[in-house]
Short mmCIF file of C-alpha atoms and ligand atoms in Angstrom, two decimals:
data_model
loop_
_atom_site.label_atom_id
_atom_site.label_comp_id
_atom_site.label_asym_id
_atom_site.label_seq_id
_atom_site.Cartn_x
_atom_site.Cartn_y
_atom_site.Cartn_z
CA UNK A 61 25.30 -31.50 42.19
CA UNK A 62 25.97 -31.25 45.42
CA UNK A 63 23.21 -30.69 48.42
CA UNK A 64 23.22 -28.37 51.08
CA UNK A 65 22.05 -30.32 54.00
CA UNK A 66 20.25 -27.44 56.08
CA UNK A 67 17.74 -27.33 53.88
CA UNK A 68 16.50 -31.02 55.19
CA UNK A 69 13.85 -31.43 57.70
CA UNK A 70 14.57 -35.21 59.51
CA UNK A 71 12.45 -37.09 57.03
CA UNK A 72 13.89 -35.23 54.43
CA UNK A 73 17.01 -36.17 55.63
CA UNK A 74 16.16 -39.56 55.93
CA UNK A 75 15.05 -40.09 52.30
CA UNK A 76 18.16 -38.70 51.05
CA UNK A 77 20.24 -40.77 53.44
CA UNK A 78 18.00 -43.64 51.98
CA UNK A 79 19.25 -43.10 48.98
CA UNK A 80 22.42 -43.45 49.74
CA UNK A 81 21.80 -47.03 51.00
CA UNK A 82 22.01 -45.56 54.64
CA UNK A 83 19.15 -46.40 57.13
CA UNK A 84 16.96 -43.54 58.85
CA UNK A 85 19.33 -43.87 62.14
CA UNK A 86 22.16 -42.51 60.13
CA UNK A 87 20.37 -39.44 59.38
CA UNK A 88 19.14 -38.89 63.59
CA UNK A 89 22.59 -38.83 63.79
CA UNK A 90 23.76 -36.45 61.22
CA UNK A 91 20.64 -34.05 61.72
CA UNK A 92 22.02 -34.11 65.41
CA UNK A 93 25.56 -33.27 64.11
CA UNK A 94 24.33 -30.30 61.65
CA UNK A 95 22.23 -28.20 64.14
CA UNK A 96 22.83 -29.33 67.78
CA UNK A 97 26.68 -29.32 67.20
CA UNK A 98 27.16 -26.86 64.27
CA UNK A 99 29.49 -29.23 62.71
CA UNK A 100 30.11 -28.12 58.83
CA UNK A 101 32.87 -31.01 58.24
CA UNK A 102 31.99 -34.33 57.51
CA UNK A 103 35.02 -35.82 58.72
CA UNK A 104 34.51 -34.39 62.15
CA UNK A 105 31.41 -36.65 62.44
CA UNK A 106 33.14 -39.16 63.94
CA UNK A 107 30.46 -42.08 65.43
CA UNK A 108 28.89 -42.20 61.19
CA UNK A 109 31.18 -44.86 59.50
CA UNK A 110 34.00 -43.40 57.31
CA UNK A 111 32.21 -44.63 54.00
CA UNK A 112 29.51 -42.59 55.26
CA UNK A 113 31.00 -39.56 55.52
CA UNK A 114 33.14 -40.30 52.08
CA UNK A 115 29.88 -40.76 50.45
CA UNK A 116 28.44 -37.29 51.98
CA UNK A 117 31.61 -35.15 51.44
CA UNK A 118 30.77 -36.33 47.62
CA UNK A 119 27.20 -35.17 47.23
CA UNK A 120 26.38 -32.88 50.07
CA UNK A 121 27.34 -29.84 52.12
CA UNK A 122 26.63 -28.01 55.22
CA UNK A 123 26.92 -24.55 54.87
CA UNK A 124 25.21 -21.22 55.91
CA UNK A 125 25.32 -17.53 53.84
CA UNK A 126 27.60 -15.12 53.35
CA UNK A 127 27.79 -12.62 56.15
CA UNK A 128 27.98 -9.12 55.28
CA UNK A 129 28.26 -7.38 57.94
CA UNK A 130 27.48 -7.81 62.09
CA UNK A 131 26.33 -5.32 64.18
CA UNK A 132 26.22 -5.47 67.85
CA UNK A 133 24.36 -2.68 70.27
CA UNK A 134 25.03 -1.99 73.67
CA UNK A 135 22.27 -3.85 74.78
CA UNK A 136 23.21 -6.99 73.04
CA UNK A 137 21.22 -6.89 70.90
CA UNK A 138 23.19 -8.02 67.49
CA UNK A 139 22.36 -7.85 63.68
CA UNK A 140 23.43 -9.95 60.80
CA UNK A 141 23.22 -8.98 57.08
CA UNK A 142 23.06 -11.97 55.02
CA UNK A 143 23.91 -12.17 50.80
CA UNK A 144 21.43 -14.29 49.35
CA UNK A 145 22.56 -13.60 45.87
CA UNK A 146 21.72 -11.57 42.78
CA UNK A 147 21.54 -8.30 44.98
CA UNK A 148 19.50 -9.44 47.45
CA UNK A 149 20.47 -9.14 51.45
CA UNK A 150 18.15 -9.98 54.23
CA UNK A 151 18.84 -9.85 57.67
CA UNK A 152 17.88 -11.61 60.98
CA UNK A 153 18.64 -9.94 64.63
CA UNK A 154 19.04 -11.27 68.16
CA UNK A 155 17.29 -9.86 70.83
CA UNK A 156 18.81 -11.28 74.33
CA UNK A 157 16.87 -10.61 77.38
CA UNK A 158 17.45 -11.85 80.74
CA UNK A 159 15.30 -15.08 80.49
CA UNK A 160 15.40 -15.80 76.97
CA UNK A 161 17.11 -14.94 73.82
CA UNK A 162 14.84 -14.08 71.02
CA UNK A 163 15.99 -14.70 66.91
CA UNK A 164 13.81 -12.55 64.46
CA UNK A 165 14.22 -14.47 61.33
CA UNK A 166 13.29 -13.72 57.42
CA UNK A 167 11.33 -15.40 55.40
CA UNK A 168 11.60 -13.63 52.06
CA UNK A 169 13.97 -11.28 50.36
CA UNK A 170 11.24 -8.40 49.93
CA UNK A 171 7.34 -8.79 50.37
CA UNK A 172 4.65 -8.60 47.71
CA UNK A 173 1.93 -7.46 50.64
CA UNK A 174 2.72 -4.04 50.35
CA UNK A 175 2.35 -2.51 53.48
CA UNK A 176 2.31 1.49 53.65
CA UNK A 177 3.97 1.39 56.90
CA UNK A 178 6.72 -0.83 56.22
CA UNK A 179 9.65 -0.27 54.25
CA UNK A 180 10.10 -3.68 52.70
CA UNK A 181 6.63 -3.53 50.85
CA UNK A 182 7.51 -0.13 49.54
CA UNK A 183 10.75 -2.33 47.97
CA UNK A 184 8.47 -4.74 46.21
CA UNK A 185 9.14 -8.09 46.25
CA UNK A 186 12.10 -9.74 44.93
CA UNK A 187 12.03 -13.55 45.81
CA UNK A 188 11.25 -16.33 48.44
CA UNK A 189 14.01 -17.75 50.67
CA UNK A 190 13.84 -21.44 50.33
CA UNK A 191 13.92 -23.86 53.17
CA UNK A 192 17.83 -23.99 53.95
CA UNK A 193 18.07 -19.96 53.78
CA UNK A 194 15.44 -19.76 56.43
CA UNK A 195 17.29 -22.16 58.80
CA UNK A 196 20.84 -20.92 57.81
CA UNK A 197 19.66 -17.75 59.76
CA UNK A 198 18.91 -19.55 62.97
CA UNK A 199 22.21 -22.37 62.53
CA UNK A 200 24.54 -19.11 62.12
CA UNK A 201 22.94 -17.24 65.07
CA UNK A 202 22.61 -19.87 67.46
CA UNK A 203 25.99 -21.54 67.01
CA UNK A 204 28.26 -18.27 66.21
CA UNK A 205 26.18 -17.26 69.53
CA UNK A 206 27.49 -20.11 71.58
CA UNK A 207 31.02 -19.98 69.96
CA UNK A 208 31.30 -16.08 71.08
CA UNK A 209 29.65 -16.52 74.59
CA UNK A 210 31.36 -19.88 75.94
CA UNK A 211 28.02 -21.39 75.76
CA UNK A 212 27.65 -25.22 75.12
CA UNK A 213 23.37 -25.14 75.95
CA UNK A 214 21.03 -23.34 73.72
CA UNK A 215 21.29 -19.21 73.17
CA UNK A 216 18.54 -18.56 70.88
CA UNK A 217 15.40 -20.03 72.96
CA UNK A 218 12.82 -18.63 70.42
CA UNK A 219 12.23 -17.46 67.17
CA UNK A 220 9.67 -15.29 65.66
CA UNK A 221 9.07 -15.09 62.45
CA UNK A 222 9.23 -11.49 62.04
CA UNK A 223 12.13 -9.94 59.79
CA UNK A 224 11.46 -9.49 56.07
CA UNK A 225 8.93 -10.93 54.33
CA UNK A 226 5.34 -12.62 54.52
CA UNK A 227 6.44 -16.12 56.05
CA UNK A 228 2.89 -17.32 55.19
CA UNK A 229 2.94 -15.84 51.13
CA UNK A 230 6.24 -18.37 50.96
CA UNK A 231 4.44 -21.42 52.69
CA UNK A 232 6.53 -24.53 51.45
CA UNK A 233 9.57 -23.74 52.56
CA UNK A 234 8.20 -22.12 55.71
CA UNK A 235 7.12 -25.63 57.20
CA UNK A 236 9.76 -27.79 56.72
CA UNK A 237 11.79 -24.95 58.68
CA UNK A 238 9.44 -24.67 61.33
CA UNK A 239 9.66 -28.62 61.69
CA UNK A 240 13.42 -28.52 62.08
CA UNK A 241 12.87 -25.54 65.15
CA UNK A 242 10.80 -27.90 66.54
CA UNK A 243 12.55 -31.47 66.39
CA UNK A 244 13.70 -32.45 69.26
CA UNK A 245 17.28 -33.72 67.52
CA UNK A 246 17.54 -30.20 66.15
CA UNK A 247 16.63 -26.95 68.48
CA UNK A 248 13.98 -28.63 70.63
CA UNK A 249 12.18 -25.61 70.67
CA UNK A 250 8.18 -25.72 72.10
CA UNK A 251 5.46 -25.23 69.60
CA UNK A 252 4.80 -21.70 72.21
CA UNK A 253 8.48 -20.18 71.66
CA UNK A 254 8.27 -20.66 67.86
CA UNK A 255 5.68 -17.74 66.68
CA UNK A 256 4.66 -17.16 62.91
CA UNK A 257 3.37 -13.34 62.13
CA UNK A 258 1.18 -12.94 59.30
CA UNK A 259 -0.96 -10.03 57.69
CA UNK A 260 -3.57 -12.16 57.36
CA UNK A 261 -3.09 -14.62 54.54
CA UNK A 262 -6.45 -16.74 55.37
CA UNK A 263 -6.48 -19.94 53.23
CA UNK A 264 -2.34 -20.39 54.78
CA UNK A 265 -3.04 -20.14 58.03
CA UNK A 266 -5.54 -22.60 58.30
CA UNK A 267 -3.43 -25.09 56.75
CA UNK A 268 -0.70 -24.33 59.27
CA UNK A 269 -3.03 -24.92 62.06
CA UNK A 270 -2.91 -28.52 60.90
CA UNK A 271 0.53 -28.76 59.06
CA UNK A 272 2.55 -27.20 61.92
CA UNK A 273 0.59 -25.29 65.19
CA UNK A 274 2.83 -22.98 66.12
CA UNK A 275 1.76 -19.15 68.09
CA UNK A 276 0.38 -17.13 65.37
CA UNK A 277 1.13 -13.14 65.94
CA UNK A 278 -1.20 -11.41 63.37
CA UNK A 279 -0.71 -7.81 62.20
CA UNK A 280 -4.37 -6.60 62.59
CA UNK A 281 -3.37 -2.46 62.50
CA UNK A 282 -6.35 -1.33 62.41
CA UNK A 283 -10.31 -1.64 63.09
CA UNK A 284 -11.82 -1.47 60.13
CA UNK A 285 -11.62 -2.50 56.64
CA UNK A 286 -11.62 0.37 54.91
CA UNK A 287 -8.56 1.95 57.01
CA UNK A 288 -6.81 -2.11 56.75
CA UNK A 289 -7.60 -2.09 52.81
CA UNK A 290 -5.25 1.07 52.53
CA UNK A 291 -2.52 -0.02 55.43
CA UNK A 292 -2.64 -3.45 54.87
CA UNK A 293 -3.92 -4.00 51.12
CA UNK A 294 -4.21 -7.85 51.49
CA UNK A 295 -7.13 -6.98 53.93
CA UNK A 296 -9.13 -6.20 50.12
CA UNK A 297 -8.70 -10.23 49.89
CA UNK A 298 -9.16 -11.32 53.22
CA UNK A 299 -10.97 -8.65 55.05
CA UNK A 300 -11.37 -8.52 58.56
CA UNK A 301 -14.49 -10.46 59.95
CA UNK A 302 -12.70 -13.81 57.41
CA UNK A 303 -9.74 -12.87 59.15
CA UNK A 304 -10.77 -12.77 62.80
CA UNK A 305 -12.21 -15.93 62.31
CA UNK A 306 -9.60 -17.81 60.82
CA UNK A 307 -7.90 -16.82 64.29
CA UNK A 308 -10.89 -18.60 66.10
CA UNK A 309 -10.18 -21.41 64.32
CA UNK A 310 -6.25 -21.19 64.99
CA UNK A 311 -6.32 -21.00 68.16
CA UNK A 312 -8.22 -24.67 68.85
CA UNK A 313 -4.77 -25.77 67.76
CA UNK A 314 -2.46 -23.29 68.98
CA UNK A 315 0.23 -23.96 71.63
CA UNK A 316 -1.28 -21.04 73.56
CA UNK A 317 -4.39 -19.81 74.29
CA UNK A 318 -4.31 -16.76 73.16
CA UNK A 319 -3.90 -15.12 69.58
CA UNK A 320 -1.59 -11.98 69.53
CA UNK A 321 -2.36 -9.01 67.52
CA UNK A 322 0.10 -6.14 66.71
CA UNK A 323 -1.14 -2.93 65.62
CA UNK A 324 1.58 -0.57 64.27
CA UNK A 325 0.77 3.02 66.59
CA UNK A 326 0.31 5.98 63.31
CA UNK A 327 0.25 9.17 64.24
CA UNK A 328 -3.47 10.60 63.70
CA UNK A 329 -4.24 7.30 61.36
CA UNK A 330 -5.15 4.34 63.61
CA UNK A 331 -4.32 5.81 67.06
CA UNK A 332 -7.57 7.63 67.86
CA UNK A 333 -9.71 7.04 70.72
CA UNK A 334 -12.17 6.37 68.36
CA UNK A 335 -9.89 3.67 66.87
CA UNK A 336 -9.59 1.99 69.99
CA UNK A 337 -13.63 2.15 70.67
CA UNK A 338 -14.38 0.47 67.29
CA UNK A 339 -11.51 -2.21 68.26
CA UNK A 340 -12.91 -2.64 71.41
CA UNK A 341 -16.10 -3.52 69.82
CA UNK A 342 -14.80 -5.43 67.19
CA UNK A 343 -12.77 -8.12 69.47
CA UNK A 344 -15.89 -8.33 71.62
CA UNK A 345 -17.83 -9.03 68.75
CA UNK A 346 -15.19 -12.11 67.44
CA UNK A 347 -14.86 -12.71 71.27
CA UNK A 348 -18.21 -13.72 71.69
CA UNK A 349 -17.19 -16.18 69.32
CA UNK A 350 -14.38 -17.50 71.52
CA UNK A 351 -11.23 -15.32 70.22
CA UNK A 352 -9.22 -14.42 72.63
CA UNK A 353 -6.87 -12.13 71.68
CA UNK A 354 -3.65 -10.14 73.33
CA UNK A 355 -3.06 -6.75 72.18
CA UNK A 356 0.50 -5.89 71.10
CA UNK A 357 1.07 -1.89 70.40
CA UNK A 358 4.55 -1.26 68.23
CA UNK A 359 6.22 2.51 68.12
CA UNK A 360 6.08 2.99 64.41
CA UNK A 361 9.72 3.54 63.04
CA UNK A 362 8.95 6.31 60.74
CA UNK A 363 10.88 5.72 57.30
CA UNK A 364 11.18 8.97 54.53
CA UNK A 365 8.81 7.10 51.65
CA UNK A 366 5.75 6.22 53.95
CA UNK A 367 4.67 10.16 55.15
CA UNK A 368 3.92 8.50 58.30
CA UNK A 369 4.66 9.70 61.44
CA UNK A 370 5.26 7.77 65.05
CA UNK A 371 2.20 8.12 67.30
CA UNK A 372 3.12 10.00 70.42
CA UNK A 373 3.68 8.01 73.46
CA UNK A 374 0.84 9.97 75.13
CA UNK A 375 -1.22 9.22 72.46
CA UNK A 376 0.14 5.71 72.69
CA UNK A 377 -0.21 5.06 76.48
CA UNK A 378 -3.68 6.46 76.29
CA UNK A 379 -4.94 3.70 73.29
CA UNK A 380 -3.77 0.98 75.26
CA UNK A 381 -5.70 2.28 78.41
CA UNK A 382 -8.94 2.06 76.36
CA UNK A 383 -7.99 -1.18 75.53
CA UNK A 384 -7.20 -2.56 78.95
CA UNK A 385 -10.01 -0.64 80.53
CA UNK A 386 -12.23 -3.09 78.42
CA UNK A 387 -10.32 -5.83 79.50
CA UNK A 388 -8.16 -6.54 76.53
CA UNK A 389 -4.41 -7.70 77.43
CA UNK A 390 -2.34 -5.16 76.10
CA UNK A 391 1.47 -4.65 75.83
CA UNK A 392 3.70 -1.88 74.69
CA UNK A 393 6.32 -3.19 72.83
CA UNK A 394 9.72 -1.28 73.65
CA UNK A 395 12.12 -0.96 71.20
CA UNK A 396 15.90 -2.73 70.88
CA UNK A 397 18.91 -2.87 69.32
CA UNK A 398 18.30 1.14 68.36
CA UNK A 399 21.64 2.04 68.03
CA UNK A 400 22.71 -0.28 65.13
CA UNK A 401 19.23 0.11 63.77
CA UNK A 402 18.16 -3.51 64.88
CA UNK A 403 14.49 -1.49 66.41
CA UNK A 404 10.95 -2.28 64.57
CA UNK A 405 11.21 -0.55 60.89
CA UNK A 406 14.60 -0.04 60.95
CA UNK A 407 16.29 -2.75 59.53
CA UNK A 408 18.72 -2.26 56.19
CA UNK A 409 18.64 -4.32 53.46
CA UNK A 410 19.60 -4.19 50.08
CA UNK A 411 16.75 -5.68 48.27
CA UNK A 412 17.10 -5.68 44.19
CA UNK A 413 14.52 -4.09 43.28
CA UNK A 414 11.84 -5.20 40.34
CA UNK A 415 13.62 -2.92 37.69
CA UNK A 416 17.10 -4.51 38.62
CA UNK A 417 18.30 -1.52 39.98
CA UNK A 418 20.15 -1.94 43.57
CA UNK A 419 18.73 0.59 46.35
CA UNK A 420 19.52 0.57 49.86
CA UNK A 421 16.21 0.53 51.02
CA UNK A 422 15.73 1.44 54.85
CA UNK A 423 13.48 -2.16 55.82
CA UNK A 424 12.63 -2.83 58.72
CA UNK A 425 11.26 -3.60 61.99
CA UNK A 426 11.68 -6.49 64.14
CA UNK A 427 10.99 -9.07 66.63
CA UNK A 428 8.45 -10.31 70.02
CA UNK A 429 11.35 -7.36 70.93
CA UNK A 430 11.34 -6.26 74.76
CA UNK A 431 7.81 -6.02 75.74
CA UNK A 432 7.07 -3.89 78.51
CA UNK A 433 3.51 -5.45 80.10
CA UNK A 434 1.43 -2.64 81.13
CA UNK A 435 -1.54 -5.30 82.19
CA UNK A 436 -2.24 -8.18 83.39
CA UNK A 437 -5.29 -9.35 83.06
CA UNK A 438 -6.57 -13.09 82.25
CA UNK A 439 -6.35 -13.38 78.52
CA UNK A 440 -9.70 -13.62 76.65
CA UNK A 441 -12.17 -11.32 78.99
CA UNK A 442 -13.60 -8.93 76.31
N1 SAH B 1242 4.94 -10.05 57.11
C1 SAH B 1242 4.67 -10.45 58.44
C2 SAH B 1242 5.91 -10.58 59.29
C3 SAH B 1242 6.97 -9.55 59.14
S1 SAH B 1242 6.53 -7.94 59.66
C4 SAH B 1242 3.67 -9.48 59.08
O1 SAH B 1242 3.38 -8.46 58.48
O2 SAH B 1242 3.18 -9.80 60.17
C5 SAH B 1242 6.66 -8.04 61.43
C6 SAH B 1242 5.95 -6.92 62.15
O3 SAH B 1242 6.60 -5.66 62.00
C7 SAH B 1242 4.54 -6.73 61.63
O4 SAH B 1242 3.60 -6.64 62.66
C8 SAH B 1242 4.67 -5.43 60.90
O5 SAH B 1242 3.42 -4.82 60.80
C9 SAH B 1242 5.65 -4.66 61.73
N2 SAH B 1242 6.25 -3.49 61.03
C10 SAH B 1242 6.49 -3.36 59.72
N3 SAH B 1242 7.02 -2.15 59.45
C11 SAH B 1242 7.11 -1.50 60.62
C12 SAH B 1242 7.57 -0.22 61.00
N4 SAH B 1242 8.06 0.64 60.10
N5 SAH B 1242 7.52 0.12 62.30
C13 SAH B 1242 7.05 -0.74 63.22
N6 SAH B 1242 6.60 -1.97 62.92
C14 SAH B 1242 6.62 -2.35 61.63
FE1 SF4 B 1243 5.14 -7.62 54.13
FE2 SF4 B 1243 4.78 -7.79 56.80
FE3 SF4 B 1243 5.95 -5.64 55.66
FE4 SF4 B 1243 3.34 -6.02 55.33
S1 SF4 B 1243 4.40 -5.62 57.29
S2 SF4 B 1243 4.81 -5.47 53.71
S3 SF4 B 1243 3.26 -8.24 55.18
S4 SF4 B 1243 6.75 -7.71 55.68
#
């Protein structure tokens, strides 16, 4: 059977190159080939000895998914829909802005979290991507990128974990993907421009804290439990308070020093003033314990099935006041990509549902996307 080779983090790599009677240099060399250079031939990996590459073109391959379709929107910002098989297409987006070009990349075809605000855990959960389907997304992007722009240095200068899917509900093949992002011979990126965004699976992001410290963006949505058990129903597992301080914890190993928190703006259900007071309280409460936290507001992107409607931008604007006024660093995020549907919560996929039955299921959101700062105040003063 043959292997598909971007599914190898460098000492996985190494170990299979081992096996092939081939010492660990070999594999520096290959890794280099496979995601600095793109290459998908063999034979065009000239400086490895022509056994080598006889041996590889017998058990191995290099190759990234299907492509359904591409979308590109007059801001740049550009869409792929992948086929991962059996019915199932996930999709990753590229968000470029003037000094840096963000990748939003899936982790799972579906979610089993079950968010009420998001449209891929109203399509259930279909399956995990495994290791090489979470890197194929960033090899494709970065080096079709390149190809299209002229570009021989890096496009894609960070990636957030942020299209479809809990990346921290599929764990294993999260890391060695991560690892890769990070290796110098593969996309050098820092530990700071890699960010993993969770709804708060505890037990997993403690063990990433050691495993792999990359930023950690957590979807908090709202201030208290019994509003985040109905929003965000792994909160009845891991309810606030355990969550806030697994952050503390994080962030003695996070590249930054800061933890950032989205919170999805719903109209009339976690946009209040009050909402904001009891938040406000709540962070200076975990604060006190040395959280610091940054304060990312998203424009909800209002989907048929959830009855939930966009906060207004009054409403909006006035929320993250309260917050700054108590000295909480907050953003606005500003929406991308709109026009081909690339924005937060409006990602297409075609997800196969649990009952087999194909839908095209409006998913979602995406990405760290434009951020408008509307503060700037030292991170951490509750
Ligand atoms: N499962 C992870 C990562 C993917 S979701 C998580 O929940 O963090 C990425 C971000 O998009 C999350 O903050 C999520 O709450 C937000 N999101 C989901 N649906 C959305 C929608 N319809 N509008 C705006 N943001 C949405
Ligand atoms: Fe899953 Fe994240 Fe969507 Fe919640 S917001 S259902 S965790 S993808």
């Amino acid at each position: 059977m043959s292997t598909n080779l971007l599914g190898f983090d460098l000492d996985a790599l190494a170990a299979f190159c081992e096996r092939l009677g081939e010492k660990r240099f070999r594999a520096t060399q290959l890794y280099r080939w496979i995601h600095q250079r793109g290459a998908t031939d063999f034979a065009q990996m000239t400086d490895l000895a022509k056994s080598l590459r006889d041996k590889l073109s017998g058990c191995a391959h290099i190759q990234a998914l299907p492509v359904v379709s591409t979308q590109r929107s007059a801001d740049g910002t550009v869409k792929w829909l992948f086929d991962v098989g059996d019915g199932n297409l996930i999709e990753s987006v590229f968000i470029p802005e003037t000094d840096r070009g963000t990748l939003c990349v899936s982790s799972q075809a579906g979610c089993a979290v079950g968010c009420r605000f998001c449209s891929t855990g109203h399509q259930g959960f279909s399956r995990n991507l495994d290791t090489a389907e979470i890197l194929a997304q960033l090899w494709f992007a970065e080096h079709t990128l390149r190809r299209e722009l002229g570009r021989s240095e890096r496009v894609i200068t960070n990636v957030v974990m942020m299209g479809m899917g809990e990346p921290l509900q599929n764990y294993a093949q999260l890391v060695p993907a991560l690892k890769v992002m990070l290796d110098d011979h593969a996309y050098g990126l820092s530990r700071r421009r890699v960010t993993v965004s969770t709804s708060g699976v505890v037990p997993m992001m403690d063990r990433l804290s050691q495993d792999c410290p990359v930023a950690l963006a957590v979807s908090l949505h709202a201030p208290n439990d019994p509003l985040r058990d109905h929003l965000v129903p792994l909160n009845r597992k891991y309810p606030i308070d355990e969550l806030l301080d697994a952050c503390t914890r994080y962030q003695e190993f996070a590249p930054r020093d800061f933890i950032t928190f989205e919170y999805c703006m719903l109209d009339g259900v976690n946009d209040q003033p009050e909402h904001a007071r009891e938040l406000i309280a709540l962070m200076k409460r975990h604060g006190a314990q040395g959280l610091q936290a940054k304060f990312n507001l998203i424009p909800f992107n209002p989907f048929e099935a959830s009855g939930l409607k966009r906060s207004p931008q009054p409403q909006v604007q006035a929320f993250a006041a309260l917050l700054m006024e108590a000295g909480l660093v907050t953003t606005v995020r500003k929406t991308r990509g709109d026009d081909i549907d690339a924005a937060c919560g409006q990602l297409a996929g075609d997800v196969k549902d649990r009952t087999g039955v194909q839908e095209r299921i409006a998913s979602q959101r995406l990405g760290m996307l434009g951020q408008i700062p509307v503060v700037s105040v030292p991170a951490g003063q509750v």
